Coordinates of C-alpha atoms in Angstrom, one line a residue:
Chain L
M1 CA 106.2 58.1 150.4
T2 CA 108.8 55.8 148.9
N3 CA 111.4 56.8 146.3
K4 CA 111.9 53.4 144.8
I5 CA 111.7 53.5 141.0
I6 CA 109.6 50.7 139.6
N7 CA 111.4 48.0 137.6
Y8 CA 109.0 47.0 134.8
K9 CA 110.5 43.5 134.6
E10 CA 109.6 42.8 138.2
L11 CA 105.9 43.6 137.8
T12 CA 103.5 40.7 137.5
E13 CA 99.9 40.4 136.6
G14 CA 97.7 39.8 139.6
S15 CA 100.1 41.3 142.2
E16 CA 98.7 43.9 144.5
L17 CA 99.9 47.4 145.2
P18 CA 100.8 48.2 148.8
E19 CA 97.7 49.7 150.6
V20 CA 97.8 53.3 151.7
K21 CA 95.5 54.9 154.3
S22 CA 94.6 58.6 154.1
D23 CA 94.2 61.0 157.0
P24 CA 90.6 61.6 158.0
I25 CA 88.9 63.8 155.4
T26 CA 88.2 66.9 157.5
R27 CA 85.9 69.8 156.9
V28 CA 88.9 72.0 156.3
Q29 CA 90.1 69.7 153.5
L30 CA 86.6 69.8 151.9
V31 CA 86.7 73.6 152.0
D32 CA 90.3 73.5 150.6
Y33 CA 89.2 71.2 147.8
A34 CA 86.1 73.3 147.0
S35 CA 88.3 76.3 146.6
A36 CA 91.0 74.5 144.6
S37 CA 88.5 72.8 142.2
G38 CA 85.9 75.5 142.0
D39 CA 83.2 73.0 143.0
Y40 CA 81.3 74.9 145.7
N41 CA 78.3 72.5 146.0
L42 CA 77.2 73.1 149.6
L43 CA 76.8 69.3 150.3
H44 CA 80.5 69.2 150.8
F45 CA 80.9 71.8 153.6
D46 CA 77.5 73.1 154.8
E47 CA 76.3 70.4 157.3
S48 CA 72.8 71.8 157.7
F49 CA 72.3 72.0 153.9
A50 CA 73.6 68.4 153.6
K51 CA 71.1 67.2 156.2
K52 CA 68.2 68.9 154.5
T53 CA 68.9 66.8 151.4
G54 CA 68.6 63.6 153.5
L55 CA 72.3 63.0 154.1
K56 CA 73.7 62.4 157.6
G57 CA 76.3 65.1 157.1
C58 CA 78.8 66.5 154.7
I59 CA 80.1 64.2 152.0
A60 CA 83.5 64.3 150.1
H61 CA 83.6 65.5 146.5
G62 CA 83.7 62.4 144.2
M63 CA 86.5 64.2 142.3
L64 CA 88.5 64.7 145.5
Q65 CA 88.5 60.9 146.0
M66 CA 89.6 60.5 142.3
A67 CA 92.4 63.1 142.9
M68 CA 93.6 61.2 146.0
S69 CA 93.6 58.0 144.0
G70 CA 95.7 59.7 141.4
S71 CA 98.2 60.6 144.0
Y72 CA 98.2 57.0 145.3
I73 CA 98.9 55.7 141.7
L74 CA 101.7 58.1 140.9
N75 CA 103.3 57.7 144.3
W76 CA 103.5 53.9 143.6
A77 CA 104.3 54.1 139.9
K78 CA 107.7 55.9 140.3
G79 CA 109.3 56.3 136.9
G80 CA 106.0 55.6 135.1
T81 CA 103.8 57.9 133.0
L82 CA 100.0 57.9 133.5
K83 CA 98.2 57.4 130.2
N84 CA 94.6 56.8 131.2
F85 CA 92.7 57.1 134.5
K86 CA 89.1 56.4 135.1
I87 CA 86.8 56.2 138.1
R88 CA 83.2 55.5 138.8
Y89 CA 81.5 56.3 142.1
S90 CA 80.0 53.5 144.2
A91 CA 79.0 55.3 147.4
P92 CA 79.7 58.7 149.0
A93 CA 82.6 59.1 151.5
N94 CA 81.6 61.1 154.5
E95 CA 83.4 63.8 156.4
N96 CA 86.0 62.3 158.7
D97 CA 86.2 59.0 156.8
I98 CA 89.6 57.5 156.5
L99 CA 90.1 56.1 153.0
T100 CA 92.1 53.0 152.2
F101 CA 93.5 52.9 148.7
K102 CA 94.0 49.5 147.1
G103 CA 95.3 48.5 143.7
K104 CA 96.1 45.4 141.6
I105 CA 98.0 44.8 138.4
L106 CA 95.4 43.5 135.9
K107 CA 97.5 43.3 132.8
K108 CA 101.1 43.7 131.6
Y109 CA 101.5 44.2 127.9
Q110 CA 103.3 46.0 125.1
E111 CA 101.8 48.2 122.4
D112 CA 104.0 49.8 119.7
D113 CA 107.1 49.1 121.8
E114 CA 105.5 50.9 124.7
K115 CA 105.8 49.0 128.0
L116 CA 102.4 49.2 129.7
I117 CA 100.4 48.0 132.7
E118 CA 96.8 48.3 133.5
I119 CA 95.9 48.4 137.2
S120 CA 92.6 48.5 139.1
V121 CA 92.2 50.9 142.0
L122 CA 89.6 51.3 144.6
T123 CA 88.9 53.3 147.8
E124 CA 87.1 52.0 150.8
T125 CA 86.2 53.6 154.2
Q126 CA 87.1 52.3 157.7
E127 CA 83.7 50.5 157.5
K128 CA 84.9 48.7 154.4
R129 CA 82.4 50.6 152.3
I130 CA 83.7 50.8 148.7
T131 CA 83.4 54.4 147.6
T132 CA 85.1 54.5 144.2
Q133 CA 86.4 51.9 141.7
G134 CA 88.5 52.5 138.7
S135 CA 91.5 51.7 136.6
A136 CA 94.6 53.2 135.1
I137 CA 97.1 52.6 132.3
I138 CA 100.7 53.4 133.0
S139 CA 103.7 53.3 130.7
F140 CA 107.3 52.6 131.7
N141 CA 110.6 53.1 130.1
T142 CA 112.6 51.5 132.9
Chain G
M1 CA 64.3 62.8 127.9
L2 CA 67.0 65.1 126.6
D3 CA 66.8 66.7 123.2
R4 CA 68.8 64.6 120.7
K5 CA 69.7 67.7 118.7
F6 CA 72.5 68.3 121.2
I7 CA 74.4 65.1 120.2
G8 CA 77.6 66.4 118.7
Y9 CA 77.1 70.0 120.0
E10 CA 80.3 71.8 120.7
F11 CA 80.7 74.5 123.3
E12 CA 82.9 77.5 122.7
P13 CA 86.6 76.9 123.3
S14 CA 88.2 78.5 126.4
E15 CA 91.8 79.1 127.5
R16 CA 93.6 79.2 130.7
T17 CA 97.2 79.8 131.8
I18 CA 98.3 77.4 134.5
S19 CA 100.0 79.1 137.5
R20 CA 102.4 77.5 140.0
W21 CA 100.2 78.8 142.8
K22 CA 97.0 77.1 141.5
I23 CA 98.9 73.8 141.2
T24 CA 100.3 74.1 144.8
Q25 CA 96.9 75.0 146.1
F26 CA 95.3 71.9 144.4
A27 CA 98.1 69.6 145.6
N28 CA 97.6 70.8 149.2
A29 CA 93.8 70.3 148.9
I30 CA 94.3 66.7 147.9
R31 CA 96.9 66.3 150.7
D32 CA 99.6 65.2 148.2
T33 CA 103.0 66.0 149.8
N34 CA 105.1 65.2 146.8
P35 CA 107.7 68.1 146.6
I36 CA 107.4 68.4 142.8
Y37 CA 104.1 70.2 143.4
Y38 CA 105.7 72.7 145.8
D39 CA 109.3 73.2 145.0
L40 CA 110.5 74.2 141.5
N41 CA 114.0 72.8 142.1
E42 CA 112.6 69.4 143.0
A43 CA 110.4 69.4 139.9
K44 CA 113.4 70.3 137.7
K45 CA 115.5 67.6 139.4
Q46 CA 112.8 65.1 138.4
G47 CA 112.9 66.2 134.8
Y48 CA 110.0 68.6 134.6
K49 CA 110.4 72.0 133.0
D50 CA 108.3 73.6 135.7
I51 CA 105.9 72.6 138.5
P52 CA 103.7 69.8 136.9
V53 CA 100.0 69.4 137.4
P54 CA 98.5 66.4 139.3
P55 CA 96.5 64.0 137.1
T56 CA 93.0 65.3 138.0
F57 CA 93.9 69.0 138.0
F58 CA 92.0 69.4 134.7
T59 CA 88.8 68.7 136.5
R60 CA 88.5 72.6 136.6
M61 CA 88.4 72.5 132.8
A62 CA 85.7 69.8 132.5
Y63 CA 83.4 72.2 130.7
S64 CA 84.4 74.9 128.3
G65 CA 82.6 78.0 127.1
K66 CA 80.6 80.7 128.7
K67 CA 77.3 78.8 128.5
N68 CA 76.4 76.6 131.4
F69 CA 76.7 73.0 130.3
Y70 CA 73.7 71.7 132.3
A71 CA 71.4 74.6 131.5
T72 CA 72.2 74.4 127.8
L73 CA 71.4 70.7 127.6
G74 CA 68.3 71.1 129.7
I75 CA 69.6 68.8 132.5
D76 CA 67.7 69.1 135.8
Y77 CA 70.1 68.8 138.8
Q78 CA 67.4 66.9 140.7
K79 CA 67.5 64.1 138.2
L80 CA 71.2 64.0 137.8
L81 CA 73.8 61.4 138.9
D82 CA 77.5 61.6 138.2
G83 CA 78.5 58.4 136.5
G84 CA 82.2 58.8 136.6
R85 CA 85.2 60.4 134.9
E86 CA 88.0 59.3 132.6
F87 CA 91.1 61.2 131.7
K88 CA 93.4 60.4 128.8
Y89 CA 96.9 61.9 128.9
Y90 CA 99.0 62.8 125.9
S91 CA 101.7 65.1 127.3
Q92 CA 102.6 66.6 130.6
C93 CA 101.3 70.1 131.4
V94 CA 103.4 72.3 133.7
A95 CA 103.0 75.8 135.2
G96 CA 103.3 78.5 132.6
D97 CA 101.5 76.5 129.9
T98 CA 98.4 78.0 128.3
I99 CA 95.8 75.4 127.6
T100 CA 93.0 75.8 125.1
Y101 CA 90.1 73.4 125.7
Q102 CA 86.7 72.6 124.2
T103 CA 83.8 70.5 125.3
K104 CA 81.7 68.4 122.9
V105 CA 78.6 66.4 123.7
E106 CA 79.4 62.9 122.4
N107 CA 76.3 60.9 122.9
F108 CA 73.0 60.4 124.7
V109 CA 72.0 56.7 125.1
E110 CA 68.7 55.7 126.6
K111 CA 68.7 52.9 129.2
E112 CA 66.3 51.4 131.6
G113 CA 67.2 50.6 135.2
S114 CA 65.6 50.0 138.5
R115 CA 64.8 53.7 138.8
G116 CA 63.2 53.7 135.4
K117 CA 64.3 55.2 132.1
M118 CA 67.4 57.3 131.9
D119 CA 69.8 59.0 129.4
I120 CA 73.5 58.2 129.7
V121 CA 75.2 61.4 128.6
T122 CA 78.9 61.4 127.6
A123 CA 80.8 64.7 127.0
I124 CA 84.4 65.0 126.1
T125 CA 86.7 68.0 126.8
R126 CA 89.9 68.1 124.8
G127 CA 92.8 70.2 126.0
K128 CA 95.9 71.2 124.1
N129 CA 98.9 73.4 124.5
K130 CA 98.2 76.8 122.9
E131 CA 101.7 77.4 121.8
T132 CA 102.8 74.0 120.6
N133 CA 99.4 72.7 119.6
E134 CA 100.3 69.4 121.3
K135 CA 97.4 67.4 122.7
I136 CA 97.5 67.4 126.5
F137 CA 94.4 65.6 127.8
D138 CA 90.9 64.4 127.1
A139 CA 88.4 64.5 130.0
I140 CA 85.4 62.3 129.5
I141 CA 82.4 62.9 131.7
T142 CA 79.6 60.3 132.1
L143 CA 76.3 61.6 133.5
I144 CA 73.1 59.7 134.3
V145 CA 70.0 61.8 133.8
F146 CA 66.7 60.2 134.8
H147 CA 63.6 61.0 132.7

């Protein structure tokens, strides 16, 4: 985690956010997230159930990936305020996958004197399988 | 095909008071080590009145009311795909806030894809601070329901 406050003036369209890798998504984390979110779908922590539905094993909650992307964005955008955040799911992430978070500044603009950027974000696994794609709008007063 | 009479349908409002413990539990589950989610002094040092919520914390509040969202709309889980989420943020929510929230079915749109006909369902849950009446968030859910 860095503590560097973003200087809005230094942000440029097309530049990439530093990549961040997660720890492996363990079964314990999937149970922790089920409990924290109230989403107790068995696909996420009961391997025999997941296999019965045709999956190879447990898969991560889509919303867990979105939540981790949210942390990635806020950890980078020090001094900024998140205004909008959206994600769509491309493929499931499996138990023990390591996610790489990537982002890029799509647009830098002002609206009603508010200094804004729009970024794209995605998550991919160690096999380069993209699991989520999305975007966020962040405002800055620095 | 889903019954079009549910376009515009509003579920009952709900309310929930946000506790520090729930926020900390959520932050731990997503393995976010930022001290503002664990340490009140650190949160205050960074300008928050209390422990703030992480951006997707409101996922717990995606549906309001006592009635089950899917059963009410007649959505069969076997034909359902989650199409994604969007959050809009208006003001920061912190521990101790009481949020009132309400879900409204925005639209059903019929599309045809490689797996045949489907309805794209959008529903929006709006959350506001009960005391100040300030808007806090909109959570928009997109669901794909095959015919």
